[in-house]
Coordinates of C-alpha atoms and ligand atoms in Angstrom, one line a residue:
X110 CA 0.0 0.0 0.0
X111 CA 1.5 3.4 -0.9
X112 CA 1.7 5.6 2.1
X113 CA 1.7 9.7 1.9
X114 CA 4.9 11.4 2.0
X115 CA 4.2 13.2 4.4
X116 CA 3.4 10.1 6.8
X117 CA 6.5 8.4 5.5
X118 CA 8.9 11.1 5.9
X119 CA 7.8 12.4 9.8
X120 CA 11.2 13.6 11.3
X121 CA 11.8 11.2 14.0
X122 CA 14.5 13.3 16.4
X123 CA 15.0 17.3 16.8
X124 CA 17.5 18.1 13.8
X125 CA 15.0 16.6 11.3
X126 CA 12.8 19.2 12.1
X127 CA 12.6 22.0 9.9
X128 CA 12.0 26.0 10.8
X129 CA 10.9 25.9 14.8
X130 CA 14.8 26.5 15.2
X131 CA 13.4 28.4 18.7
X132 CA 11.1 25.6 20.1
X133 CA 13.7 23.1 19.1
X134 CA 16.3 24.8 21.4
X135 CA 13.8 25.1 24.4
X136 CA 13.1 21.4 24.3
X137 CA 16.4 20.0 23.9
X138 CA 17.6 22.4 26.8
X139 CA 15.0 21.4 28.8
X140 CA 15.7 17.5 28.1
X141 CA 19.3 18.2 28.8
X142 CA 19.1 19.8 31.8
X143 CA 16.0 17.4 33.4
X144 CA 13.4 20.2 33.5
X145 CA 11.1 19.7 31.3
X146 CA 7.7 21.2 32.0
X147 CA 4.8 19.5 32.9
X148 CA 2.5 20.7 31.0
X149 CA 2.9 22.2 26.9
X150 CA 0.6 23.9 24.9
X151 CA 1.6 24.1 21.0
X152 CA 0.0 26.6 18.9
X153 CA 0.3 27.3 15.1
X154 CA -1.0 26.1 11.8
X155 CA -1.7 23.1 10.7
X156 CA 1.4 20.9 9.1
X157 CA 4.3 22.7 10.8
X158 CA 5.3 20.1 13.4
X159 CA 2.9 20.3 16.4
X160 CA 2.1 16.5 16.4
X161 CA 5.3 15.6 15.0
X162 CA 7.4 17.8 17.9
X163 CA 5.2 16.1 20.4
X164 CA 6.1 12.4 20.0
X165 CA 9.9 13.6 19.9
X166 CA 9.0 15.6 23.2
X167 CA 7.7 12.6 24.3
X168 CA 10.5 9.7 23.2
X169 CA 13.0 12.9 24.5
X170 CA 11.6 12.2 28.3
X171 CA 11.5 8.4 27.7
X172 CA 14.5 7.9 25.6
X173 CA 17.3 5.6 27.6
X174 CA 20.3 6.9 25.3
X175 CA 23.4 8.5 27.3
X176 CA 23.9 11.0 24.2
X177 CA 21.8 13.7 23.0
X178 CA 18.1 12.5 23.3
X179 CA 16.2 11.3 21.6
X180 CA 18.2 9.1 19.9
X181 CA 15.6 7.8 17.8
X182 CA 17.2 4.1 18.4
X183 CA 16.8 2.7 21.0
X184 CA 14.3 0.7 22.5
X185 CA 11.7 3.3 23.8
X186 CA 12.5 5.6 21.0
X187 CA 11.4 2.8 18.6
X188 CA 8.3 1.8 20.7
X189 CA 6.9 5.3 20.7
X190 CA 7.7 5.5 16.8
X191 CA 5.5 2.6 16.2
X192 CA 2.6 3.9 18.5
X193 CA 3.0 0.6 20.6
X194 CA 4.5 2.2 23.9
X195 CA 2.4 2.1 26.9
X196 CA 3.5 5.5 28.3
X197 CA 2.6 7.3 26.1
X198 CA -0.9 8.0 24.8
X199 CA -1.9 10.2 22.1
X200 CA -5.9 11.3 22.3
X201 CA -7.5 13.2 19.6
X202 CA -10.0 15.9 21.4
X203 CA -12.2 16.3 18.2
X204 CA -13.7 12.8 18.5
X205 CA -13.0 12.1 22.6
X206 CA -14.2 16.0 23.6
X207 CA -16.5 14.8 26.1
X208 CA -16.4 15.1 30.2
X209 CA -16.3 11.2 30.4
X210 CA -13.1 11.3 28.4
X211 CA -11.2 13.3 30.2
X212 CA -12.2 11.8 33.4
X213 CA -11.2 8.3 32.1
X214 CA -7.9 9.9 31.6
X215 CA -7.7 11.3 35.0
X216 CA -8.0 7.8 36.2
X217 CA -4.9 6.5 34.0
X218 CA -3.1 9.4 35.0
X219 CA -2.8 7.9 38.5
X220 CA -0.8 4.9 37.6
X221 CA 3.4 5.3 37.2
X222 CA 4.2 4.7 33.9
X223 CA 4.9 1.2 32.7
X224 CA 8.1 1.4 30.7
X225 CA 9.2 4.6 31.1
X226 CA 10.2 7.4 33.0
X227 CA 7.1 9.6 32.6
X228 CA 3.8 9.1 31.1
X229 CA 2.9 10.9 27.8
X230 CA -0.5 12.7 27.4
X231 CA -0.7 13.9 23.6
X232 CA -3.9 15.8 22.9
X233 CA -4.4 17.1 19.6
X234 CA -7.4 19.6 18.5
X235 CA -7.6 20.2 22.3
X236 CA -9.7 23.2 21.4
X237 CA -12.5 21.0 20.6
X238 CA -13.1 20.0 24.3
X239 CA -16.3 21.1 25.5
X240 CA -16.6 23.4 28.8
X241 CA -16.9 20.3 30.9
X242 CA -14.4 18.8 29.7
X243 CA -12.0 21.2 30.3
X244 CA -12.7 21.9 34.0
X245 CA -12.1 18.0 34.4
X246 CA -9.0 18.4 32.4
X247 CA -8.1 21.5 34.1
X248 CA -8.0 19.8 38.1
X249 CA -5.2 17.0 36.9
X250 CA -3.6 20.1 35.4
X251 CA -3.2 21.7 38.3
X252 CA -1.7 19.1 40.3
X253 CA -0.2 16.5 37.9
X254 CA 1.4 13.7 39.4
X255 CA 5.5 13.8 39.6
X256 CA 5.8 11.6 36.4
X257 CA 3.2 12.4 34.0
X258 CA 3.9 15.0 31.6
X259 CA 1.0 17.0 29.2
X260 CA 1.5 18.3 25.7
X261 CA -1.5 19.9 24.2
X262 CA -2.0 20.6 20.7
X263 CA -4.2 23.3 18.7
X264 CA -4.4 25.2 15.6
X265 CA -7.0 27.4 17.7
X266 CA -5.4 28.8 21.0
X267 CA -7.5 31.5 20.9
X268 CA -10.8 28.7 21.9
X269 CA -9.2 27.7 25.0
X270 CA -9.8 29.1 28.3
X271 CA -7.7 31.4 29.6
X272 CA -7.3 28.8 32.9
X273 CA -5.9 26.2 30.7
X274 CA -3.4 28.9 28.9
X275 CA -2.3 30.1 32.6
X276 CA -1.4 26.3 33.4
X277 CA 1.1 25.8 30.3
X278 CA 4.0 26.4 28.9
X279 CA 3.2 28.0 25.0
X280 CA 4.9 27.4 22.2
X281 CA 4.3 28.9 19.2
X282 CA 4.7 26.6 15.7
X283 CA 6.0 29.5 13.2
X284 CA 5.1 29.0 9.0
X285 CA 8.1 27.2 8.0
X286 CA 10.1 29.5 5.1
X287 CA 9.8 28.5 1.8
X288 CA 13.4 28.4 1.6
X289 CA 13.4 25.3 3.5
X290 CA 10.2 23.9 2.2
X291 CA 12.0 23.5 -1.0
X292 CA 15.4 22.5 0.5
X293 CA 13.2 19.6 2.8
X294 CA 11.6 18.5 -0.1
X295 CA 14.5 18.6 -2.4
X296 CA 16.4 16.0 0.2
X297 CA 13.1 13.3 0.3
X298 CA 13.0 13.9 -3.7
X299 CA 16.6 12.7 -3.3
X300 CA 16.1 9.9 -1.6
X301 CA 13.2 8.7 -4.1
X302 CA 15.4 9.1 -7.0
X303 CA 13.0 12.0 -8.2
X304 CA 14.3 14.6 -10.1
X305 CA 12.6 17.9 -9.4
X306 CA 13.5 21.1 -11.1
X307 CA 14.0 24.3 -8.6
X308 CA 11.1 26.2 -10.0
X309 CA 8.7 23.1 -9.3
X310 CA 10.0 23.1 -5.8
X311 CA 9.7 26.6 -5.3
X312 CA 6.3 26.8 -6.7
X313 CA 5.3 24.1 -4.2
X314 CA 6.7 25.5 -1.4
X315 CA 4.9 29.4 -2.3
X316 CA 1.6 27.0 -2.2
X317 CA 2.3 25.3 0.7
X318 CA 2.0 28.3 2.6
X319 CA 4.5 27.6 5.1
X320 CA 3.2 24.3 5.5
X321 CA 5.0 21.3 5.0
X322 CA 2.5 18.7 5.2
X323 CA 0.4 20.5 2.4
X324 CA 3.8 21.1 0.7
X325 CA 4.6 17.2 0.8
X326 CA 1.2 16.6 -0.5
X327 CA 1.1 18.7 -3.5
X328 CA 4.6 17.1 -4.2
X329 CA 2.9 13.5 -3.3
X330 CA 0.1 14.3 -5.8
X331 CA 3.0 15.9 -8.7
X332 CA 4.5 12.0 -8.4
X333 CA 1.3 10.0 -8.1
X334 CA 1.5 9.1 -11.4
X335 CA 5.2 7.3 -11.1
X336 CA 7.1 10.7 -12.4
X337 CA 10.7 10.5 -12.1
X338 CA 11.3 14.3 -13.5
X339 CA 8.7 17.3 -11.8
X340 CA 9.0 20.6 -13.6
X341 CA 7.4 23.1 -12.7
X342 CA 4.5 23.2 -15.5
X343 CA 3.6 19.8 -13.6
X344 CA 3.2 21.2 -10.6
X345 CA 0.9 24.0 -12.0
X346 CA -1.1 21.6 -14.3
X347 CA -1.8 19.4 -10.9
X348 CA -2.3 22.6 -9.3
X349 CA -5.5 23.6 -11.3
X350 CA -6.6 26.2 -8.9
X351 CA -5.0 29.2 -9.4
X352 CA -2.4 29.8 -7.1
X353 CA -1.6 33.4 -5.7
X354 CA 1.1 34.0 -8.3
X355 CA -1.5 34.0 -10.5
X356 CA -3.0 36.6 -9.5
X357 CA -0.2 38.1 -8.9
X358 CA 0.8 38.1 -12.5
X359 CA -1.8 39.4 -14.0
X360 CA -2.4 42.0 -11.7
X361 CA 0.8 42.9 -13.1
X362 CA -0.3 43.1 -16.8
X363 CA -3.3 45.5 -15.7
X364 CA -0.1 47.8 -13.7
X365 CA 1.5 47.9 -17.0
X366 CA -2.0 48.5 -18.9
X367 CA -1.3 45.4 -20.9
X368 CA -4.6 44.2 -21.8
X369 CA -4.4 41.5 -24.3
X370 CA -1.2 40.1 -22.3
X371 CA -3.7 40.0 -19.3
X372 CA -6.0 38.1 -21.8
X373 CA -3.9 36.0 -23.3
X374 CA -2.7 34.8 -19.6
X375 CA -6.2 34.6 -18.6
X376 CA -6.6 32.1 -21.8
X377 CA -3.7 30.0 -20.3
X378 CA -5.1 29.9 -16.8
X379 CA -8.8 28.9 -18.2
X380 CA -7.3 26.4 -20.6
X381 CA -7.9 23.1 -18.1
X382 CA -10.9 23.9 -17.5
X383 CA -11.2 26.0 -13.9
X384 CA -14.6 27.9 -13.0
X385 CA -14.5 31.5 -14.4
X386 CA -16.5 33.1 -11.4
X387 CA -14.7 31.1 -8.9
X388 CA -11.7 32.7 -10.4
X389 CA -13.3 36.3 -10.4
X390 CA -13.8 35.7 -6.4
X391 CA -10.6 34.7 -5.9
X392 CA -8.9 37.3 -8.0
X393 CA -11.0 39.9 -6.2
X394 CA -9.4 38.8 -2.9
X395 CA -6.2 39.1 -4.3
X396 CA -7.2 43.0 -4.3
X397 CA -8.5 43.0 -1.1
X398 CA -5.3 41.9 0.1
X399 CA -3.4 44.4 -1.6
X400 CA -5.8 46.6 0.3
X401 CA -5.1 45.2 3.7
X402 CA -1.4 45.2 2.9
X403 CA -1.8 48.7 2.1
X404 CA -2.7 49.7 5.6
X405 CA -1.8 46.7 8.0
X406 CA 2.1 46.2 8.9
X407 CA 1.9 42.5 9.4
X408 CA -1.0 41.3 7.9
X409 CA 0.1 37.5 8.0
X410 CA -1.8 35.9 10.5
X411 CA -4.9 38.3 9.2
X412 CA -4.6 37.1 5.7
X413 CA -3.6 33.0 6.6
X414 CA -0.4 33.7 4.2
X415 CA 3.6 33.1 4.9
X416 CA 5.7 36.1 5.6
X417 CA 7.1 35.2 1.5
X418 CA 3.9 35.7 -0.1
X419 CA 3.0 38.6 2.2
X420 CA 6.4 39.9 0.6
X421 CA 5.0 39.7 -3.1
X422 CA 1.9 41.1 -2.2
X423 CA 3.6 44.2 -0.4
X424 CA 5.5 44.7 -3.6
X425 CA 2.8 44.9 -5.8
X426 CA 0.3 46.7 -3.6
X427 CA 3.3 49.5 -3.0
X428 CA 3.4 50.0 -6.9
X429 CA -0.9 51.1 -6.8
X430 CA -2.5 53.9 -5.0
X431 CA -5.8 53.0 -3.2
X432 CA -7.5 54.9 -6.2
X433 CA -6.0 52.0 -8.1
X434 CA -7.1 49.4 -6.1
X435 CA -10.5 50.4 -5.4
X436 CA -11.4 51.1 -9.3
X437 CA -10.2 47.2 -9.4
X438 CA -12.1 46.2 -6.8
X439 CA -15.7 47.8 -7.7
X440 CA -15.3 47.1 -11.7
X441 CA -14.3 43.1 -10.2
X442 CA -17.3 43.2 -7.6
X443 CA -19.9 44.6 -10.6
X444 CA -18.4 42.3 -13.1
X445 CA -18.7 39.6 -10.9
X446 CA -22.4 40.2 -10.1
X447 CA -23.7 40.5 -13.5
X448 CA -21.6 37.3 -14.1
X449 CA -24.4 35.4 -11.9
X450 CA -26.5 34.9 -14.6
X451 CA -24.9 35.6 -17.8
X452 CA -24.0 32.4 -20.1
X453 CA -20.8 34.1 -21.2
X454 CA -19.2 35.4 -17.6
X455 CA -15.5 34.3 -19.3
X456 CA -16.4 37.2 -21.9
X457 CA -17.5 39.5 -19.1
X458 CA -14.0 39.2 -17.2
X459 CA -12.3 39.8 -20.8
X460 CA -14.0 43.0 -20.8
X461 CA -13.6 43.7 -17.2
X462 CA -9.8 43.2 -17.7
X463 CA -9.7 45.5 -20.6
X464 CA -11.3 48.0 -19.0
X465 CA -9.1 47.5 -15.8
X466 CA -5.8 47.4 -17.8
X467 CA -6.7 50.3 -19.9
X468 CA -8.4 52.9 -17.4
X469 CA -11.7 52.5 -19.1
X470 CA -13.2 52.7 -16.3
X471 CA -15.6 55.2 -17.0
X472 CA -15.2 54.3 -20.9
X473 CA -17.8 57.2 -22.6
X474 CA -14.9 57.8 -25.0
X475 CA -13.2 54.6 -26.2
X476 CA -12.1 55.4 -29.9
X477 CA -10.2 58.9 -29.6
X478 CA -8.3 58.0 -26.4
X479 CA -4.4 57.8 -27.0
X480 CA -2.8 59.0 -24.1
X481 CA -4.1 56.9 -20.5
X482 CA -6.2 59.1 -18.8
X483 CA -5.7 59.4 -15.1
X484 CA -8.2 57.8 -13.0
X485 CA -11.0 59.7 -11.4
X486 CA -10.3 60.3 -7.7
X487 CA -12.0 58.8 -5.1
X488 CA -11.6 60.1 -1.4
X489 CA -10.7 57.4 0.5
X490 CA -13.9 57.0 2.8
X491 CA -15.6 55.9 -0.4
X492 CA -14.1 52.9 -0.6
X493 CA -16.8 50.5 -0.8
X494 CA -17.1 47.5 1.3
X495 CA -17.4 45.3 -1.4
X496 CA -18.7 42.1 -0.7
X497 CA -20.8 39.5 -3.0
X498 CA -23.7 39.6 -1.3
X499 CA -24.6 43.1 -1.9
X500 CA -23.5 44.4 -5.4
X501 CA -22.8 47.7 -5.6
X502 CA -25.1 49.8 -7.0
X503 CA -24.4 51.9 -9.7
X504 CA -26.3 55.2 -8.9
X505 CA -25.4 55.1 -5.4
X506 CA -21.9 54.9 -7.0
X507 CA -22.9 57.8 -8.7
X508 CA -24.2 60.1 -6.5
X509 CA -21.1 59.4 -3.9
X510 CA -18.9 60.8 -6.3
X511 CA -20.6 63.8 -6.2
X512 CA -21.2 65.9 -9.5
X513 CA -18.4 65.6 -11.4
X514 CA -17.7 68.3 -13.5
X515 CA -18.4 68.4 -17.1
X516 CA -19.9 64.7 -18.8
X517 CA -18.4 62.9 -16.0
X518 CA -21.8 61.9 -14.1
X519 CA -23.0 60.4 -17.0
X520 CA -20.1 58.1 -18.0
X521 CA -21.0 54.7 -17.7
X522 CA -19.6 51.5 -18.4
X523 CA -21.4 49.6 -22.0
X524 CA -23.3 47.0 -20.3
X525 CA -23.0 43.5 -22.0
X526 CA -26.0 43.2 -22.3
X527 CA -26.4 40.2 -24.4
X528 CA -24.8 38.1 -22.3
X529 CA -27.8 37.4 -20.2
X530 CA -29.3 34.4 -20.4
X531 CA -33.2 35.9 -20.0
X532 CA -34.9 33.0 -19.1
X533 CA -32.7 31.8 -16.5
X534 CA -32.2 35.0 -14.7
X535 CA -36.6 35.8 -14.9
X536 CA -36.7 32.2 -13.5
X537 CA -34.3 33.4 -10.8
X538 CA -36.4 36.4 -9.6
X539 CA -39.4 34.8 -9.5
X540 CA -38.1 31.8 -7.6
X541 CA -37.9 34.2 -4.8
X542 CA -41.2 36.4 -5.7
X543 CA -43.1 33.7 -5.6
X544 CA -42.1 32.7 -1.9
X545 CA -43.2 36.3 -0.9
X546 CA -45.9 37.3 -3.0
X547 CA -48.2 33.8 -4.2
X548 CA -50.2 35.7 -7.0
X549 CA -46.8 36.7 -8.8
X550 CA -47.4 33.1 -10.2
X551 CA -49.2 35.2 -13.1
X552 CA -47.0 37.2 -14.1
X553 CA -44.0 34.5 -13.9
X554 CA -46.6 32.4 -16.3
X555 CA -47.7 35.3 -18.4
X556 CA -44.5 37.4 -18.7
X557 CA -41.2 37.0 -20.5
X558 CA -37.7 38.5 -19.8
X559 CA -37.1 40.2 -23.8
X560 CA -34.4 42.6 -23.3
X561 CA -32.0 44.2 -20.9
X562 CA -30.2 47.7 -21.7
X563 CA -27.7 49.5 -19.4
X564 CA -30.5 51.6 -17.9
X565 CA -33.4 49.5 -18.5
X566 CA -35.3 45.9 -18.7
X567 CA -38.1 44.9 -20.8
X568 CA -40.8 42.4 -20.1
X569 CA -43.3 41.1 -23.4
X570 CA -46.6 40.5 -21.0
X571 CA -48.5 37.9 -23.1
X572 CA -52.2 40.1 -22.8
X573 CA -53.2 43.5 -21.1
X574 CA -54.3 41.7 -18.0
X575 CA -51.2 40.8 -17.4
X576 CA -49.4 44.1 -18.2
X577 CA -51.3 46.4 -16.2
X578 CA -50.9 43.8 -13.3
X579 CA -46.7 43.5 -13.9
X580 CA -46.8 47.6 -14.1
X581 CA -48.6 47.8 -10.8
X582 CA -46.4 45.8 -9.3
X583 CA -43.3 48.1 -11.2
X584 CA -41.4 48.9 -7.5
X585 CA -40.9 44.8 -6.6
X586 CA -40.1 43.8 -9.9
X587 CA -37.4 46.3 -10.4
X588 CA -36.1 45.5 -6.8
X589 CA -35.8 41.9 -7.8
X590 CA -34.2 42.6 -10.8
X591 CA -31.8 45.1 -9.2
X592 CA -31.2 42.2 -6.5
X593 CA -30.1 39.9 -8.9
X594 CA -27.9 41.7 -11.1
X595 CA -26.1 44.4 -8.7
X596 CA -27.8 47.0 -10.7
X597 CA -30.9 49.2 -10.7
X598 CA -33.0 49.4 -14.0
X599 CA -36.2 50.7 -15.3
X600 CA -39.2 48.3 -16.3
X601 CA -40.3 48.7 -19.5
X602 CA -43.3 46.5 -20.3
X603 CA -45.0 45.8 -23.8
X604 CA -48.0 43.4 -25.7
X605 CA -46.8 40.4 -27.2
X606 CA -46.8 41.6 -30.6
X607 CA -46.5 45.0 -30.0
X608 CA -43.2 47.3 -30.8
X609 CA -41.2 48.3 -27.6
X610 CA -42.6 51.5 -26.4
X611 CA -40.2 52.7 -23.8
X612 CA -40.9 54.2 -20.8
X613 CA -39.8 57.0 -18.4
X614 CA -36.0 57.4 -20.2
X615 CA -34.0 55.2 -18.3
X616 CA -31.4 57.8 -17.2
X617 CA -34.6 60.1 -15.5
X618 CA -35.7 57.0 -13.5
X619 CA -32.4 56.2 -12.1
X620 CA -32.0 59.8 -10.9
X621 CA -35.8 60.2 -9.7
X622 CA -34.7 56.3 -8.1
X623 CA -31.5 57.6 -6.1
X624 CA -33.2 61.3 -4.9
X625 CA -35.4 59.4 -3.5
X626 CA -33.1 56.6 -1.9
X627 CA -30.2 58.6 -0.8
X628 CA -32.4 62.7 -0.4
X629 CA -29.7 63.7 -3.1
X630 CA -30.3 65.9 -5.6
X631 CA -28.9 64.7 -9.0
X632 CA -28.7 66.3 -12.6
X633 CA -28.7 64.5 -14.9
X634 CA -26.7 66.6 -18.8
Ligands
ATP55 N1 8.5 21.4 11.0 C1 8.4 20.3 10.2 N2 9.5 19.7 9.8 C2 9.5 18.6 9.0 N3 8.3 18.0 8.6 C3 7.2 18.5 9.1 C4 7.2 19.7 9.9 N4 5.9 20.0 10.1 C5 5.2 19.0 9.5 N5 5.9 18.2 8.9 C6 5.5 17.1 8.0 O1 4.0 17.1 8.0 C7 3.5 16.0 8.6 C8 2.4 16.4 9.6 O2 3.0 17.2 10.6 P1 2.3 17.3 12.1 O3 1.3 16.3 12.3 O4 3.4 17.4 13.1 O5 1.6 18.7 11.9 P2 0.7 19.5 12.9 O6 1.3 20.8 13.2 O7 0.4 18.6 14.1 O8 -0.6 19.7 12.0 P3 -2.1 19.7 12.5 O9 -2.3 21.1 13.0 O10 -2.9 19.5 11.2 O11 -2.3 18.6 13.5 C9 4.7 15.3 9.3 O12 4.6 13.9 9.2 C10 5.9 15.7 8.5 O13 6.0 14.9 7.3
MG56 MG1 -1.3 17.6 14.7
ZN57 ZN1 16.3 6.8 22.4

């Protein structure tokens, strides 16, 4: 049976283990010296040695070696390795979190160890106990017995009571550099007879995160197929989601208004297949952490990313201005929402790129531009809290950048409006119309979705009945429709048959729409 790397290749004694350079010096001083604690608490992200530092901890206190311990050879060293030594017992607090657990534990904990010289209490995930649990935990805690030592485990310190943090000594597990990532991985390719290419490792280990179990395992999944040779268009072909470099890069192409390079790269990244709007998401918090790199000094723990990646992002969010960055993120955030229910959303983020990458922006002027055209200001406390959930809305874009002067209150971006798929998104809005309102069944039956324009949506009503029912009920359809595709529109409604007569001008409505929302007054030239 084929076992994972990353099980196969656990360091067994303190020099295999790699980063934690300043827990590793703590412990072995401690083992040295005969005063070891008794009771640890290790914190940090998941892969970076917690469990793995633990057992060592534990075969340290047991080991019989007269040299540096452990030794990893002898007897008790080997016993613990295998999982078959008395002394030392290893509990997972996700699936054993209960009072009767830890009290059952409380009664072992009386006994002197078997074998050894102390008894071993490993619990992992120990921020899953619940409340009882810890107090029962807590007494033996308190007052352990002279030979029993405890080494808790948790990716979550932050969960855990602050009597259990006052009763332990804490060390922190660091994000292990990439540096070493790659040089750890490089040495167990060695071993395999692998030959892996520096940029595969060092994309692997900008993945990994600082971790080197997920590390080992994008490497384990790069050789699943028998590889002998890992280059690094392997590793990004296993890869499939789009790592942060990605983003990175062509984030870059839109810095150096390159549009059809950012196209062209956005062709590459589509090529095997990966979900256009999950990308959109994920490029759009690629921005917001520019954003938050912009303002916070050590954003790592906020943002779940290694100090190296941090590094990348700092460089590229130094080389925008917020202006910069929030254009990105509303054109992103709109592009994204109309996305929801267009057929063509790759086509939608081709445009949105262009007009990122060209400072169309506002693009009332696309054929005479030659020279880029400096990005309309926004004051800072504009920026929008952009999330999914509520799209932002174009007039109340609008009407918080005040009047500009001259055309600019009118510019708008082209909306691609054939890209909706009509039936689908009418479908949508009255899947939810119908919970609230049960007569809208007419109109869903009676009505179709025939066009939608950048200021406006028209409905074919299928007899007057119907029409004069849909245009009394104007002010929830046009909600719903807003709702669904981030933006507000007039309704027109016509016969079946009949020619589209329009209705209030579309640009009137929005302005009558917005005095009335936001009490402002807007003009519209
Ligand atoms: N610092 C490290 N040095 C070398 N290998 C490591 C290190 N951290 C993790 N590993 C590798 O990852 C595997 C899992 O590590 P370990 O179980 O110690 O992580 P953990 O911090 O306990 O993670 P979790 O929070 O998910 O429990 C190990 O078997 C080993 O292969
Ligand atoms: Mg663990
Ligand atoms: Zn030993």
């Amino acid at each position: 049976m084929y076992t994972a790397l990353y099980r196969a290749y656990r360091p067994e004694v303190f020099d295999e283990i790699l980063g934690q350079g300043h827990i590793v010096k703590i412990l072995k001083n401690q083992i040295a010296t005969d005063s070891v604690s008794h009771a640890y608490l290790f914190c940090g992200t998941r892969g970076t040695g917690k469990t793995t530092t633990a057992r060592i901890l534990a075969k340290g206190v047991n080991c019989t070696s007269e040299g540096e311990r452990p030794c990893g050879t002898c007897a008790n060293c080997r016993a613990i390795k295998e999982g078959s030594f008395m002394d030392v017992v290893e509990i997972d607090a996700a699936s054993n979190n209960g009072v009767e657990n830890i009290r059952e534990l409380r009664e072992s904990v009386k006994y002197p160890p078997a074998a050894g010289r102390k008894k071993v209490y490993i619990v992992d995930e120990v921020h899953m106990l619940s409340t009882g649990a810890f107090n029962a935990l807590l007494k033996t805690l308190e007052e352990p017995p002279e030979n029993v030592m405890f080494i808790l485990a948790t990716t979550e310190p932050q969960k855990l009571p602050a009597t259990i943090l006052s009763r332990c000594m804490r060390l922190d597990f660091k994000r292990v550099p990439e540096e070493l990532l790659a040089k750890g991985m490089q040495q167990i390719c060695v071993q395999k007879g692998i030959e892996v290419s520096q940029g595969a490792l060092r994309l692997i280990a900008a993945h990994a995160d600082g971790s080197v179990r997920d590390g080992l395992s994008i490497l384990d999944q790069c050789i699943s197929g028998g590889q002998k040779i890992v280059e690094r268009e392997d590793v990004l072909e296993f890869l499939g989601t789009a790592g942060e470099e990605v983003f990175l890069e062509l984030t870059d192409k839109i810095i150096l208004q390159q549009p059809s390079e950012g196209i062209l790269l956005l062709d590459h990244i589509l090529a095997d297949g990966k979900d256009v709007r999950q990308f959109m998401k994920d490029w759009l918090s690629h921005y917001r952490n520019l954003l938050i790199t912009k303002f916070i000094k050590r954003p790592e723990d906020m943002l779940g990313l290694s100090s190296e990646n941090v590094q990348r992002l700092r460089k590229q969010s130094d080389s925008l201005d917020l202006v910069e960055i929030n254009h990105a993120i509303i054109e992103l955030s709109r592009t994204m929402s109309e996305a929801k229910w267009s057929t063509q959303p790759r086509i939608l983020l081709e445009l949105c790129i262009v007009k990122m990458a060209t400072d169309l922006i506002e693009p009332a002027n696309i054929p005479a531009r030659t020279a880029p055209v400096r990005k309309q200001k926004i004051p800072v406390q504009e920026l929008a809290a952009v999330s999914e959930a509520e799209p932002l809305r174009e007039e109340k874009r609008e009407s918080s950048l005040g009047k500009a002067p001259g055309k600019g209150s009118e510019k708008k971006a082209p909306a691609p409006e054939k890209s909706y798929d009509y039936d689908s998104l009418w479908h949508a809005v009255f899947e939810e119309a119908e919970t609230s309102r049960g007569s809208f069944n007419l109109i869903r039956s009676g009505t179709k979705l025939t066009e939608i324009t950048d200021e406006t949506f028209t409905i074919t009503a299928s007899n007057t009945a119907l029409k004069e029912y849909a245009e009394n009920n104007r002010q929830v359809l046009e909600d719903l429709m807003e709702k669904h595709t981030g933006k507000r529109r007039g309704m027109n409604c016509v016969l079946e048959g009949e020619g589209c007569m329009r209705d209030t001008p579309g640009a009137e409505r929005i302005a009558q729409e917005a005095e009335r929302k936001f009490s402002l007054n807007i003009e519209i030239e």
